[in-house]
Coordinates of C-alpha atoms in Angstrom, one line a residue:
X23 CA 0.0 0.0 0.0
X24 CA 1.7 3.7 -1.0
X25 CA 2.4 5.6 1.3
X26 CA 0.4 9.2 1.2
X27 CA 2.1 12.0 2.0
X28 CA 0.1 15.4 3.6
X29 CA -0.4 18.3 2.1
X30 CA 1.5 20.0 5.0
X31 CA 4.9 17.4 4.2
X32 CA 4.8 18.4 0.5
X33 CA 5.3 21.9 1.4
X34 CA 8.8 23.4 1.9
X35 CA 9.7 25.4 5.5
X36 CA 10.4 28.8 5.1
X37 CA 13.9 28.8 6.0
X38 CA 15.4 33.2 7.2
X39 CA 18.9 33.4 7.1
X40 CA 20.1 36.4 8.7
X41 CA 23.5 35.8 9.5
X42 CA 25.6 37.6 7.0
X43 CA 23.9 40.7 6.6
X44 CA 24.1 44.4 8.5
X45 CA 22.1 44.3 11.5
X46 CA 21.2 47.4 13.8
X47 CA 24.1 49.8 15.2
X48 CA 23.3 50.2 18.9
X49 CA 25.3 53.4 19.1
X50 CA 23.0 55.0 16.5
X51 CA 19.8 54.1 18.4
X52 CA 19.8 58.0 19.8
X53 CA 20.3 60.1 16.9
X54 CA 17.9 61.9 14.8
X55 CA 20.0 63.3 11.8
X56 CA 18.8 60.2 9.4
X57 CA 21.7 61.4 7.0
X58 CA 24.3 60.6 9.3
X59 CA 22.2 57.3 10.0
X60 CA 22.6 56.4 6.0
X61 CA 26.2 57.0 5.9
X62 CA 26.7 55.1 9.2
X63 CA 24.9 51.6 7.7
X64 CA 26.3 52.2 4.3
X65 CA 30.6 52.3 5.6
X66 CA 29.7 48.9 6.6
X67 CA 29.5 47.9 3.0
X68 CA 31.7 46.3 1.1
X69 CA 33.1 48.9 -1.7
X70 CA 31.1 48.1 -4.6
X71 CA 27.7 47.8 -2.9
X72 CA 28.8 51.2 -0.8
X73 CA 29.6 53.2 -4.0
X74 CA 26.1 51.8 -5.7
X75 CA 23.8 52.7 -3.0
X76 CA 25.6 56.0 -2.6
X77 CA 25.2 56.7 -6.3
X78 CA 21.8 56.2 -5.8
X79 CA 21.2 58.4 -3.4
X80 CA 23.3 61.0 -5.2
X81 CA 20.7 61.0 -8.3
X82 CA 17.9 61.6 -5.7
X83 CA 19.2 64.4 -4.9
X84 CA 19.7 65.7 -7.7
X85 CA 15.7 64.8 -8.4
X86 CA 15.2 66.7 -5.6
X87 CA 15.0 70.4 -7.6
X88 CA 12.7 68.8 -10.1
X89 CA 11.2 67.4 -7.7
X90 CA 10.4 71.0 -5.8
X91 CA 9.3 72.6 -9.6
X92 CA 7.0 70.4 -10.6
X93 CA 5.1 69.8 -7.3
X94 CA 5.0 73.3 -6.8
X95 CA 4.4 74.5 -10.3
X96 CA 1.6 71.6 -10.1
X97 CA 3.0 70.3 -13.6
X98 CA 1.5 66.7 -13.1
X99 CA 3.5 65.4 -16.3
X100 CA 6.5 66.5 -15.1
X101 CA 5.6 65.5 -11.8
X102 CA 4.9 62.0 -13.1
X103 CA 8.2 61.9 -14.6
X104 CA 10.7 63.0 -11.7
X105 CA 8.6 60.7 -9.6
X106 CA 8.9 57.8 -12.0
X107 CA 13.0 58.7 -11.9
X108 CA 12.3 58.7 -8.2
X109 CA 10.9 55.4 -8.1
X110 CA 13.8 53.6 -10.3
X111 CA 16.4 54.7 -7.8
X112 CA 14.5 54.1 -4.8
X113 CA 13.6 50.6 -6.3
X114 CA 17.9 50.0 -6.7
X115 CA 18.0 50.9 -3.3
X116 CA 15.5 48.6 -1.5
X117 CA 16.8 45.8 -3.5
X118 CA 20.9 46.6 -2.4
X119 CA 19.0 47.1 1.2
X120 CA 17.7 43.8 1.1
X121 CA 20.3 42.1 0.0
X122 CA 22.8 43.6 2.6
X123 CA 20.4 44.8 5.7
X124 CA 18.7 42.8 8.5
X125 CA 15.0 43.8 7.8
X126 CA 15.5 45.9 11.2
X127 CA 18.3 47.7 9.4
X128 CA 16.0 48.4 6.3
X129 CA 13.6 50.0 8.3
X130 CA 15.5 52.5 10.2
X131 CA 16.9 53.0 6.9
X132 CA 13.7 53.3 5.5
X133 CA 12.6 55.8 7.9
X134 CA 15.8 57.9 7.6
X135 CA 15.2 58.2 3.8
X136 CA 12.0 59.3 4.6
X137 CA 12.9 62.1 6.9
X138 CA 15.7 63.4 4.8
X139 CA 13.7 63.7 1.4
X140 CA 10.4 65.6 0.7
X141 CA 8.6 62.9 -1.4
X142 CA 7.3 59.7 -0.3
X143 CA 8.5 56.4 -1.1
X144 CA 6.8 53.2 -1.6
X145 CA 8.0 50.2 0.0

């Protein structure tokens, strides 16, 4: 007679491995200037991933003027454009977040992004 297997033993556990990424920096817990937050996690990069996500942040703040124009000058085109130049480089980061940041890290990161820009980010 075969043996029948349960649906539950057919699935595969969902297996988190933390262990080689960026957790949270106790020393950081008290300070509120998010940009010195950003550069805090991201000099515990390697190089390559360091340089990336700082490039990154580089080009939104250079979206940052447009940004200020269009929202102001209530130019939704143009609005939809910077924000959609916005979203790419916010995308790159999450991704080079996730790959290198304890999900604890992310969020404080998250939230530091959020408090040094203007526009909102999706997650």
């Amino acid at each position: 007679m075969p043996h029948l297997s349960s649906a539950a033993e057919q699935e595969p556990g969902l297996l988190t491995i933390e262990g080689h990424l960026v957790g949270l920096i106790e020393s950081l817990s008290d300070l509120s200037d998010p940009a010195l937050i950003i550069r805090s996690y991201y000099e515990l990069l390697p190089e390559e991933q360091r340089e990336a996500a700082e490039s990154r942040r580089v080009n939104l703040d250079a979206l940052l003027p447009a940004y200020r124009v269009a929202f102001t000058a209530a130019d939704s085109a143009e609005l939809a454009q910077v924000m959609t130049d916005i979203d790419t480089h916010w995308s790159a980061i999450l991704t080079l977040h996730a790959l290198e940041f304890t999900r604890e890290a992310q969020q404080i990161l998250i939230d530091a992004y959020r408090e040094t820009y203007s526009f909102s980010f999706s997650d």
